[in-house]
mmCIF file with all atom_site columns, N, CA and C in Angstrom:
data_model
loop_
_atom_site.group_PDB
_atom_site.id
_atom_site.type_symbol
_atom_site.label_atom_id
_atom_site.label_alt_id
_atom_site.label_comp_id
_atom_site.label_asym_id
_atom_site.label_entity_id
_atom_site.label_seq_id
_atom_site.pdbx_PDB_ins_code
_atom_site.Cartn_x
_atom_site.Cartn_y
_atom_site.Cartn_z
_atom_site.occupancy
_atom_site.B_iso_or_equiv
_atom_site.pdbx_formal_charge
_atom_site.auth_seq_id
_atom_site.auth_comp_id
_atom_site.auth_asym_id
_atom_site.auth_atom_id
_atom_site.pdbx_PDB_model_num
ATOM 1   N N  . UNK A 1 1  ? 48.412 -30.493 58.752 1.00 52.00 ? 127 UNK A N  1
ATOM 2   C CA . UNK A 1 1  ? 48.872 -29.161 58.461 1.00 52.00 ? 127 UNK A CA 1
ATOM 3   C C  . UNK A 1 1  ? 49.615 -28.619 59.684 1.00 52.00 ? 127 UNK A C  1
ATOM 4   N N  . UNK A 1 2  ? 50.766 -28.052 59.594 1.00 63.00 ? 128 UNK A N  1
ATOM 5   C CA . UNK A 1 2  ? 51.778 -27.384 60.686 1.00 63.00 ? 128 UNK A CA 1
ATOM 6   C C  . UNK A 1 2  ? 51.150 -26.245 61.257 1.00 63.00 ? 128 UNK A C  1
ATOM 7   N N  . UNK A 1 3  ? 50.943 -26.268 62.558 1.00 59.00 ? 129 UNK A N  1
ATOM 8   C CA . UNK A 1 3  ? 51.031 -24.980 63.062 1.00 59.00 ? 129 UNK A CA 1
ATOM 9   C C  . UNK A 1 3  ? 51.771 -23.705 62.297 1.00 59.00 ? 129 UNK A C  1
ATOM 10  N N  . UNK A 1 4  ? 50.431 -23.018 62.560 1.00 68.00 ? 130 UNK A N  1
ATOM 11  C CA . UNK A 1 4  ? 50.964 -21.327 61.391 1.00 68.00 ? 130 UNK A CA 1
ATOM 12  C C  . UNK A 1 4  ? 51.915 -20.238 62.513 1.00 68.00 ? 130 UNK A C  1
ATOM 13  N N  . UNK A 1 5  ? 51.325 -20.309 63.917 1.00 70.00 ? 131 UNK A N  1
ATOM 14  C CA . UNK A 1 5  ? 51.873 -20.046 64.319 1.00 70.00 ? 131 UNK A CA 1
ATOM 15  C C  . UNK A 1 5  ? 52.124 -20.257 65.709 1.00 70.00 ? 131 UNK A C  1
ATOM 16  N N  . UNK A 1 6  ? 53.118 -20.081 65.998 1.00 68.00 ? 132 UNK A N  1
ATOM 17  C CA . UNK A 1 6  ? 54.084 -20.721 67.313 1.00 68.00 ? 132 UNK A CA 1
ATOM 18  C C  . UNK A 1 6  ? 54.611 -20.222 68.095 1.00 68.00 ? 132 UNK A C  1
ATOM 19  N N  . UNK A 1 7  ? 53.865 -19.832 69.272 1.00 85.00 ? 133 UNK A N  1
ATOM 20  C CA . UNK A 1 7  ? 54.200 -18.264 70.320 1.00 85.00 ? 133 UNK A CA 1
ATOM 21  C C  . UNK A 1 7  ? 55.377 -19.155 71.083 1.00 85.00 ? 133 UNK A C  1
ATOM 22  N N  . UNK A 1 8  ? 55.432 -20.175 71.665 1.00 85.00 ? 134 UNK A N  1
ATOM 23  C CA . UNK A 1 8  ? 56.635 -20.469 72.695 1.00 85.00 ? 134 UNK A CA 1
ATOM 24  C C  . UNK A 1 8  ? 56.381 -22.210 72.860 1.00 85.00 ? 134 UNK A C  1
ATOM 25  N N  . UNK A 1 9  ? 57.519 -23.004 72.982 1.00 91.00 ? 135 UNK A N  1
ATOM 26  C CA . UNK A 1 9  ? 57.889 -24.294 72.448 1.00 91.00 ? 135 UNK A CA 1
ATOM 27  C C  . UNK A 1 9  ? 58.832 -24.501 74.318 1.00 91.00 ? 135 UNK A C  1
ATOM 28  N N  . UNK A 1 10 ? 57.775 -25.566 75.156 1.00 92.00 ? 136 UNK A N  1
ATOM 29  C CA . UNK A 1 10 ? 58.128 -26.422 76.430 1.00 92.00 ? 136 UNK A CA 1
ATOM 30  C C  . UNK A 1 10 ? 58.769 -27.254 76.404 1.00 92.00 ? 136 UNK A C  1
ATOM 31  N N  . UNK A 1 11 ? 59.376 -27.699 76.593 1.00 94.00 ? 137 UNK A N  1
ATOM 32  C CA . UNK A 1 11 ? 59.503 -29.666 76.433 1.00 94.00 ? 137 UNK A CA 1
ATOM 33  C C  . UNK A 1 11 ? 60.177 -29.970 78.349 1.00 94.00 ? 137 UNK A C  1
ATOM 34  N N  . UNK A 1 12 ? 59.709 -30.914 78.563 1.00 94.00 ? 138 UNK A N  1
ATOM 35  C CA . UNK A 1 12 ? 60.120 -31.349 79.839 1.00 94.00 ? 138 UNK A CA 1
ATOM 36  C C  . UNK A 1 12 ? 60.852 -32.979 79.519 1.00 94.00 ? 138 UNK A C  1
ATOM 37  N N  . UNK A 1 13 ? 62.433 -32.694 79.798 1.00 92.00 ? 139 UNK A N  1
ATOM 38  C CA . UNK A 1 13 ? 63.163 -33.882 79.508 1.00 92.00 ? 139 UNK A CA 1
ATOM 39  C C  . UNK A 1 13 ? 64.366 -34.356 80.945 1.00 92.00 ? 139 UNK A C  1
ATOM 40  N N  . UNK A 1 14 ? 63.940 -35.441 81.037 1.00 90.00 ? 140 UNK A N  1
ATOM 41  C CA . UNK A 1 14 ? 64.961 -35.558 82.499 1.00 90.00 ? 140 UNK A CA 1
ATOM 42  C C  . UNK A 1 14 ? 64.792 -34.573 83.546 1.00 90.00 ? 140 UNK A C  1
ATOM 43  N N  . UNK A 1 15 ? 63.346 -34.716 83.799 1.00 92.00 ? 141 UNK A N  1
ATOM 44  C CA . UNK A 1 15 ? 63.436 -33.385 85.315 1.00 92.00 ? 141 UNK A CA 1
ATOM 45  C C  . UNK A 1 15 ? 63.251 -32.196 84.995 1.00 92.00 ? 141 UNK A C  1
ATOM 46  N N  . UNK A 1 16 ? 63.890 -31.627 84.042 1.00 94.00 ? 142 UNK A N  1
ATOM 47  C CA . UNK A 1 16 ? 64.162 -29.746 83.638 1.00 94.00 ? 142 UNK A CA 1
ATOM 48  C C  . UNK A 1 16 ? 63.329 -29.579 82.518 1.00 94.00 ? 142 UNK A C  1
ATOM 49  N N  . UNK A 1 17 ? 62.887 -28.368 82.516 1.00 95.00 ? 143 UNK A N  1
ATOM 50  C CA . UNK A 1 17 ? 62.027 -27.785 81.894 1.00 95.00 ? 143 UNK A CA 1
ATOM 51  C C  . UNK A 1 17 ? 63.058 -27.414 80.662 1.00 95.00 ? 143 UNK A C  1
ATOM 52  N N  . UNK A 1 18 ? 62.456 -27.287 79.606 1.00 95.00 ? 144 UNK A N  1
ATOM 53  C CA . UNK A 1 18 ? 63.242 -27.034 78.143 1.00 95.00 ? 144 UNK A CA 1
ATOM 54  C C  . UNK A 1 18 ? 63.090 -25.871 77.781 1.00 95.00 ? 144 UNK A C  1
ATOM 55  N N  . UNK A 1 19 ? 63.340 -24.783 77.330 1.00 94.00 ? 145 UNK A N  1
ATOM 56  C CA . UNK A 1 19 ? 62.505 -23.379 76.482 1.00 94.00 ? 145 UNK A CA 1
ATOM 57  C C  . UNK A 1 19 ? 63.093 -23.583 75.200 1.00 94.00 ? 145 UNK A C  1
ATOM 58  N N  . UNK A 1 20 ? 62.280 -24.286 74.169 1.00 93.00 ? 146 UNK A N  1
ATOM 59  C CA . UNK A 1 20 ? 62.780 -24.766 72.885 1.00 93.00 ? 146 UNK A CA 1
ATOM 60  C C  . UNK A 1 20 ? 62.858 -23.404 72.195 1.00 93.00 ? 146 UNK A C  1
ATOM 61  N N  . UNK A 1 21 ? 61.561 -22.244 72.538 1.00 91.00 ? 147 UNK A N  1
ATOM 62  C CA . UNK A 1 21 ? 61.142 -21.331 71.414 1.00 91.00 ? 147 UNK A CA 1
ATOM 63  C C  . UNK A 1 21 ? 60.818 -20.009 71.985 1.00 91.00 ? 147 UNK A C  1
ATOM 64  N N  . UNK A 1 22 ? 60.760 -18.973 72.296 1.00 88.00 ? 148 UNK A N  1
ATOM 65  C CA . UNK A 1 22 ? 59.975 -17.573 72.707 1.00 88.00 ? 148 UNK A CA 1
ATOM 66  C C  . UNK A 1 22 ? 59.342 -16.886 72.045 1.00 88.00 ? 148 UNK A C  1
ATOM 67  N N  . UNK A 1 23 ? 58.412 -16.959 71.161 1.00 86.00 ? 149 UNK A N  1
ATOM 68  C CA . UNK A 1 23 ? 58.607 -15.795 70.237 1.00 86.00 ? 149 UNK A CA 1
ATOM 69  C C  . UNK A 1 23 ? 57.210 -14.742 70.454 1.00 86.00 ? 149 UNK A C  1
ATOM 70  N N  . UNK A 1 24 ? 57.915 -14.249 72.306 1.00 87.00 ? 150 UNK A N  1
ATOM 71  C CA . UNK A 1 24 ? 57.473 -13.767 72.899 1.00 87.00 ? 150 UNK A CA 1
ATOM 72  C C  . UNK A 1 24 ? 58.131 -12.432 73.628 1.00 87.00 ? 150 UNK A C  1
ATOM 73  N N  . UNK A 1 25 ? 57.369 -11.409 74.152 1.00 87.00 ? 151 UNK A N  1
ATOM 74  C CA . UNK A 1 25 ? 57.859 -10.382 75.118 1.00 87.00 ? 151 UNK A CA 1
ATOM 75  C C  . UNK A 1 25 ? 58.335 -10.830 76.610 1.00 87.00 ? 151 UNK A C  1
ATOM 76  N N  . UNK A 1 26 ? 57.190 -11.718 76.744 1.00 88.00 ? 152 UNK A N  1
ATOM 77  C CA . UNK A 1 26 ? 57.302 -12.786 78.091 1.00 88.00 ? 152 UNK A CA 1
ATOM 78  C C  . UNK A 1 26 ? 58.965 -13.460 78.321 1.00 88.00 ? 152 UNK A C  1
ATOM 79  N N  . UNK A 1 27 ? 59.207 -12.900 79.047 1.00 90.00 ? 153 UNK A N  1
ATOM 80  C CA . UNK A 1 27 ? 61.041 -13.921 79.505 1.00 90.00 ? 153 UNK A CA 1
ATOM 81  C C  . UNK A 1 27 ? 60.447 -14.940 80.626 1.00 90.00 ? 153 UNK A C  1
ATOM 82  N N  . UNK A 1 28 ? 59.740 -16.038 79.459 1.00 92.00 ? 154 UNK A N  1
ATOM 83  C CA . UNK A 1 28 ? 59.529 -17.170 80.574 1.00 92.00 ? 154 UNK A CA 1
ATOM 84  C C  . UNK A 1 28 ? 60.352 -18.179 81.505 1.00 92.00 ? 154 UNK A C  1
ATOM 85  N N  . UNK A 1 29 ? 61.431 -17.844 81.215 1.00 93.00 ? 155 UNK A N  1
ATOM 86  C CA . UNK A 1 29 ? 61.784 -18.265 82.673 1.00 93.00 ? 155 UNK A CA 1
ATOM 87  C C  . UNK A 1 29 ? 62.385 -18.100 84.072 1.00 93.00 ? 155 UNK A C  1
ATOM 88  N N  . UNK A 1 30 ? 62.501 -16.201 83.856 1.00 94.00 ? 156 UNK A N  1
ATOM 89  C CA . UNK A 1 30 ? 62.188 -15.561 84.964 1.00 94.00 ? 156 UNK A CA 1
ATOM 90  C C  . UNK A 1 30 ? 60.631 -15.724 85.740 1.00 94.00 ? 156 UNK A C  1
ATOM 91  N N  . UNK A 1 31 ? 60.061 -16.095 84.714 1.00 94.00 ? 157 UNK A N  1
ATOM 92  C CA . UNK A 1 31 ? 58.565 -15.752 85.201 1.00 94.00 ? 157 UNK A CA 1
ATOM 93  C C  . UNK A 1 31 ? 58.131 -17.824 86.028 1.00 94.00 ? 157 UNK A C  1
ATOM 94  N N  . UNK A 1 32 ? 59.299 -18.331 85.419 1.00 95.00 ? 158 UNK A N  1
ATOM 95  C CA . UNK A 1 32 ? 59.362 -19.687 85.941 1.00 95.00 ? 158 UNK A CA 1
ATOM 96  C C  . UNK A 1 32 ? 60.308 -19.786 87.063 1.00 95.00 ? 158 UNK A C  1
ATOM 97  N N  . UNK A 1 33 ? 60.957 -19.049 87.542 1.00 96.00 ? 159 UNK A N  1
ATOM 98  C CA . UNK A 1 33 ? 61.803 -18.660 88.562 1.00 96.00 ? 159 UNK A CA 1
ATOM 99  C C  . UNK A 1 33 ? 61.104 -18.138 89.386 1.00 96.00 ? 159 UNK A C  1
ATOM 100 N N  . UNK A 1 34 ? 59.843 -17.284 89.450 1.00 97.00 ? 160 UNK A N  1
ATOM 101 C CA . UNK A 1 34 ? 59.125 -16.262 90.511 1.00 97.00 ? 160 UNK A CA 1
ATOM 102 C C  . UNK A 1 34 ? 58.208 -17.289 90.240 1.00 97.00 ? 160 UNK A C  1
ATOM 103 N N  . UNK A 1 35 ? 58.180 -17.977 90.195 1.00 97.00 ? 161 UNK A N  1
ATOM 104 C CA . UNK A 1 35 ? 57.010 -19.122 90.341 1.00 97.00 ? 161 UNK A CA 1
ATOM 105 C C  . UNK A 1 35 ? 57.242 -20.433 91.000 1.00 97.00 ? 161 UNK A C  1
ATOM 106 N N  . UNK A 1 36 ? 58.764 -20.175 91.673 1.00 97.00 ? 162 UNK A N  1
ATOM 107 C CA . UNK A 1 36 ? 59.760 -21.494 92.455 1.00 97.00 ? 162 UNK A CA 1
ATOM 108 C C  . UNK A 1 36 ? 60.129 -22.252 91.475 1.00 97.00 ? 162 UNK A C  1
ATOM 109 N N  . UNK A 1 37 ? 60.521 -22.391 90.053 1.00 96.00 ? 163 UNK A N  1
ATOM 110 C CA . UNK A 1 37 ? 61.254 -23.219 89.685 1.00 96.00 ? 163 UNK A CA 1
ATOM 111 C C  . UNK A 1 37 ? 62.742 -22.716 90.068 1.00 96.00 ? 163 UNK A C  1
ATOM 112 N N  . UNK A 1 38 ? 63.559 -23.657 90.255 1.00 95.00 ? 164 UNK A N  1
ATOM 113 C CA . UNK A 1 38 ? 64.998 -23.707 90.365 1.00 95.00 ? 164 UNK A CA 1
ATOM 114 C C  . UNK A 1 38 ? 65.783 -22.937 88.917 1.00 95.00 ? 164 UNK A C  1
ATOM 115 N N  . UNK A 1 39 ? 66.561 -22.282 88.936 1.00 94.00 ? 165 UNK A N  1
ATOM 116 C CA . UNK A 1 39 ? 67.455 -21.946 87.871 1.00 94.00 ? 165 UNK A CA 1
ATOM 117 C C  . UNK A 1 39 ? 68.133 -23.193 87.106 1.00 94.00 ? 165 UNK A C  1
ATOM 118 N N  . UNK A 1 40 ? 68.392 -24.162 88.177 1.00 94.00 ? 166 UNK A N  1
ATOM 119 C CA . UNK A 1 40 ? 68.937 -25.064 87.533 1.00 94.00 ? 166 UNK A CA 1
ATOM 120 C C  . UNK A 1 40 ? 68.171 -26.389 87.093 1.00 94.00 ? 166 UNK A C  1
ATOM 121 N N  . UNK A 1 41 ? 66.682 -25.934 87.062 1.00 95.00 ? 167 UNK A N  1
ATOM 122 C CA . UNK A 1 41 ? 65.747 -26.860 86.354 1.00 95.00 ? 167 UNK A CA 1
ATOM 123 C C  . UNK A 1 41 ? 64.992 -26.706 84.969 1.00 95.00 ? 167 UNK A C  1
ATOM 124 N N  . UNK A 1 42 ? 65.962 -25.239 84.320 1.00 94.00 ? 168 UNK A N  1
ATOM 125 C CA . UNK A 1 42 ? 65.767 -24.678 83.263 1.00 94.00 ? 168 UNK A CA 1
ATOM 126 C C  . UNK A 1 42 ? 66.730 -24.903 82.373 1.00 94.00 ? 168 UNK A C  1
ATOM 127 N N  . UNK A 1 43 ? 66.495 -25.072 81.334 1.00 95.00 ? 169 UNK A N  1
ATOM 128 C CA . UNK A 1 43 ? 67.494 -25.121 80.422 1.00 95.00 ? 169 UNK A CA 1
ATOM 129 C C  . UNK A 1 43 ? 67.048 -24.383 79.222 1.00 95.00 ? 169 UNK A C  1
ATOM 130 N N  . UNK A 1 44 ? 67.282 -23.233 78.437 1.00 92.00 ? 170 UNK A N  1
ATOM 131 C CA . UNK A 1 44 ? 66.981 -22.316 77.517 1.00 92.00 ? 170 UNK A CA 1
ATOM 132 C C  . UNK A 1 44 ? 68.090 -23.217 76.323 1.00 92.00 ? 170 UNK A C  1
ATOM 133 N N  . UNK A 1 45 ? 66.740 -23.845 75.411 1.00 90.00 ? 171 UNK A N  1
ATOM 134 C CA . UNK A 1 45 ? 67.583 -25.091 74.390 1.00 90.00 ? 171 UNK A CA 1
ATOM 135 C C  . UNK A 1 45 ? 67.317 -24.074 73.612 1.00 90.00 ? 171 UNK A C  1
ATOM 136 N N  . UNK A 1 46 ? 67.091 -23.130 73.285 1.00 90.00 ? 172 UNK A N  1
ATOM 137 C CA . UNK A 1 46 ? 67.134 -22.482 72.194 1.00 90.00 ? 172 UNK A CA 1
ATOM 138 C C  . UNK A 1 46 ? 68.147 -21.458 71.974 1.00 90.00 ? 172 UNK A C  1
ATOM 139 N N  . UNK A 1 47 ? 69.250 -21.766 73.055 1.00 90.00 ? 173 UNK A N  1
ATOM 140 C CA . UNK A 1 47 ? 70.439 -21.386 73.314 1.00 90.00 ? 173 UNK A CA 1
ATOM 141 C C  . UNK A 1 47 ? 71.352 -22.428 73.021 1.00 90.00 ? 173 UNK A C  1
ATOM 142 N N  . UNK A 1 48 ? 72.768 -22.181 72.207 1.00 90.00 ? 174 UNK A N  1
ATOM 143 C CA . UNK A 1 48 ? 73.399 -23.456 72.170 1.00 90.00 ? 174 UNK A CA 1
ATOM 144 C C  . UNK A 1 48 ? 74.033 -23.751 72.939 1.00 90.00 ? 174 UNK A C  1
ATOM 145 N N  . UNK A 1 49 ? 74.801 -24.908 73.213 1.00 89.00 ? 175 UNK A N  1
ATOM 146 C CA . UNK A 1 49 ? 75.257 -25.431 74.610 1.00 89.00 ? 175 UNK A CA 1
ATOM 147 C C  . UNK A 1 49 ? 76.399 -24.469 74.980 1.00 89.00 ? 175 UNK A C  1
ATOM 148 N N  . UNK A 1 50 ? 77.232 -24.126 73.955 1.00 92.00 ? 176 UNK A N  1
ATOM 149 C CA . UNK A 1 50 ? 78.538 -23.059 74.366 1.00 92.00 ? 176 UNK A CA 1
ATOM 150 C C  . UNK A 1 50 ? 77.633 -21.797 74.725 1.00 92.00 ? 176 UNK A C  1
ATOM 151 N N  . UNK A 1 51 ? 76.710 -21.574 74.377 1.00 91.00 ? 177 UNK A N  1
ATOM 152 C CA . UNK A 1 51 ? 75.905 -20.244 75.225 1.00 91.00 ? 177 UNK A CA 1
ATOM 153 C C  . UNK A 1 51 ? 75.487 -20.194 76.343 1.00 91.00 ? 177 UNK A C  1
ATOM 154 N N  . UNK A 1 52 ? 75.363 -21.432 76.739 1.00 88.00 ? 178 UNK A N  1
ATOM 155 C CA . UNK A 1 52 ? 74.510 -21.649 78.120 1.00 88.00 ? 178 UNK A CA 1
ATOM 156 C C  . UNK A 1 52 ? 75.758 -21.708 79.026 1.00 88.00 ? 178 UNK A C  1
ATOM 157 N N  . UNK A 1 53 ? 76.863 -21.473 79.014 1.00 89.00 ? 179 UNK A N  1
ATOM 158 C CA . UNK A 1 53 ? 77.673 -21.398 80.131 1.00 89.00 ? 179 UNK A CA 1
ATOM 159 C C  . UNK A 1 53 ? 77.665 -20.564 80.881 1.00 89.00 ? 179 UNK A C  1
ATOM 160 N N  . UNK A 1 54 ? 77.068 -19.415 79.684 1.00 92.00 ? 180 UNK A N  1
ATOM 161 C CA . UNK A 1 54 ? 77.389 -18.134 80.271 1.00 92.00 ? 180 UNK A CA 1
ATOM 162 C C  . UNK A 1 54 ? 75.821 -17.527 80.866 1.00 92.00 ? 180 UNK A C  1
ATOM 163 N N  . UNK A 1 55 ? 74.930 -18.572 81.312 1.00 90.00 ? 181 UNK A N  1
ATOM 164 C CA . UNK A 1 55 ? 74.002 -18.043 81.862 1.00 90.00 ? 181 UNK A CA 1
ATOM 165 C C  . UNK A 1 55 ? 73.594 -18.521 82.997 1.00 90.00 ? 181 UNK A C  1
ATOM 166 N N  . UNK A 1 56 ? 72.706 -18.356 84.195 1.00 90.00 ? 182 UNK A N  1
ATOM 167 C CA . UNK A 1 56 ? 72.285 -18.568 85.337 1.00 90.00 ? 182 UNK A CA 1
ATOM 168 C C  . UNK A 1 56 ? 71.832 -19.725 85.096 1.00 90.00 ? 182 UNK A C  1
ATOM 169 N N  . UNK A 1 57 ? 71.003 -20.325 83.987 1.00 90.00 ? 183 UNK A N  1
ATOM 170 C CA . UNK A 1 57 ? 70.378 -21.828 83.838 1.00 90.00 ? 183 UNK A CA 1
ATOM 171 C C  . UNK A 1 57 ? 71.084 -23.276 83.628 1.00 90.00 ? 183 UNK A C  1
ATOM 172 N N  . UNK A 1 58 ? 70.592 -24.178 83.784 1.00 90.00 ? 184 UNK A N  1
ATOM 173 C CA . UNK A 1 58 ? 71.001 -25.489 83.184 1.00 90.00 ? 184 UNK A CA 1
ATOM 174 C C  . UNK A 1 58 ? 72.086 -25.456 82.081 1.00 90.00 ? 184 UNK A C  1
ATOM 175 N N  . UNK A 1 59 ? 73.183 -26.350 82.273 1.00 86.00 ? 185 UNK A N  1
ATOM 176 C CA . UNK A 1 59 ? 73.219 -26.599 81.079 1.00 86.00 ? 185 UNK A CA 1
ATOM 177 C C  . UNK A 1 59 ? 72.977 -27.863 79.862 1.00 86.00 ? 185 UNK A C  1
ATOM 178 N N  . UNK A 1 60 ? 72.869 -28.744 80.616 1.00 76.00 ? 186 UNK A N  1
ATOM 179 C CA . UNK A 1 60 ? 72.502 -29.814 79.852 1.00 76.00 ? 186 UNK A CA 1
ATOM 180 C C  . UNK A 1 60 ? 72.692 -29.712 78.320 1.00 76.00 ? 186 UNK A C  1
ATOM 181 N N  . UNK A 1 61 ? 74.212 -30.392 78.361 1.00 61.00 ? 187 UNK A N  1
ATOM 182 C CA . UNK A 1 61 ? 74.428 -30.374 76.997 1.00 61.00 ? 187 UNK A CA 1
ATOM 183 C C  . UNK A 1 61 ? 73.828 -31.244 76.092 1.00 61.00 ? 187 UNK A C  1
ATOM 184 N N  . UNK A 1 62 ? 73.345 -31.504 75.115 1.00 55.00 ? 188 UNK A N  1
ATOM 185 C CA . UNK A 1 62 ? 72.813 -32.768 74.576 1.00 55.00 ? 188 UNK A CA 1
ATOM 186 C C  . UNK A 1 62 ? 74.077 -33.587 73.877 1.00 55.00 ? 188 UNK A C  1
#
């Protein structure tokens, strides 16, 4: 049976941290930034790759 519900979705691929999901108040990866991760060890996949240009994080296109 699937998870009913699904507060926020990690994945760690090649080094960088993933943010697959938020479906949160929490902006986890500011809060992964004040915690010493690198900006550029983030990648917000729940952004599409033409979105992520326009942000401080990773882009790792797939």
């Amino acid at each position: 049976m699937p998870a009913k519900y699904i507060f926020h979705n990690f994945d760690i691929k090649e080094e960088k941290i993933w943010l697959q999901y938020n479906g949160t108040e929490i902006y986890f990866a500011e809060e992964l930034v004040k915690a010493g991760v690198s900006h550029q060890d983030i990648v917000i996949g729940f952004h599409s790759p033409f979105m992520r240009q326009f942000t401080e994080y990773a882009l790792n296109n797939e």
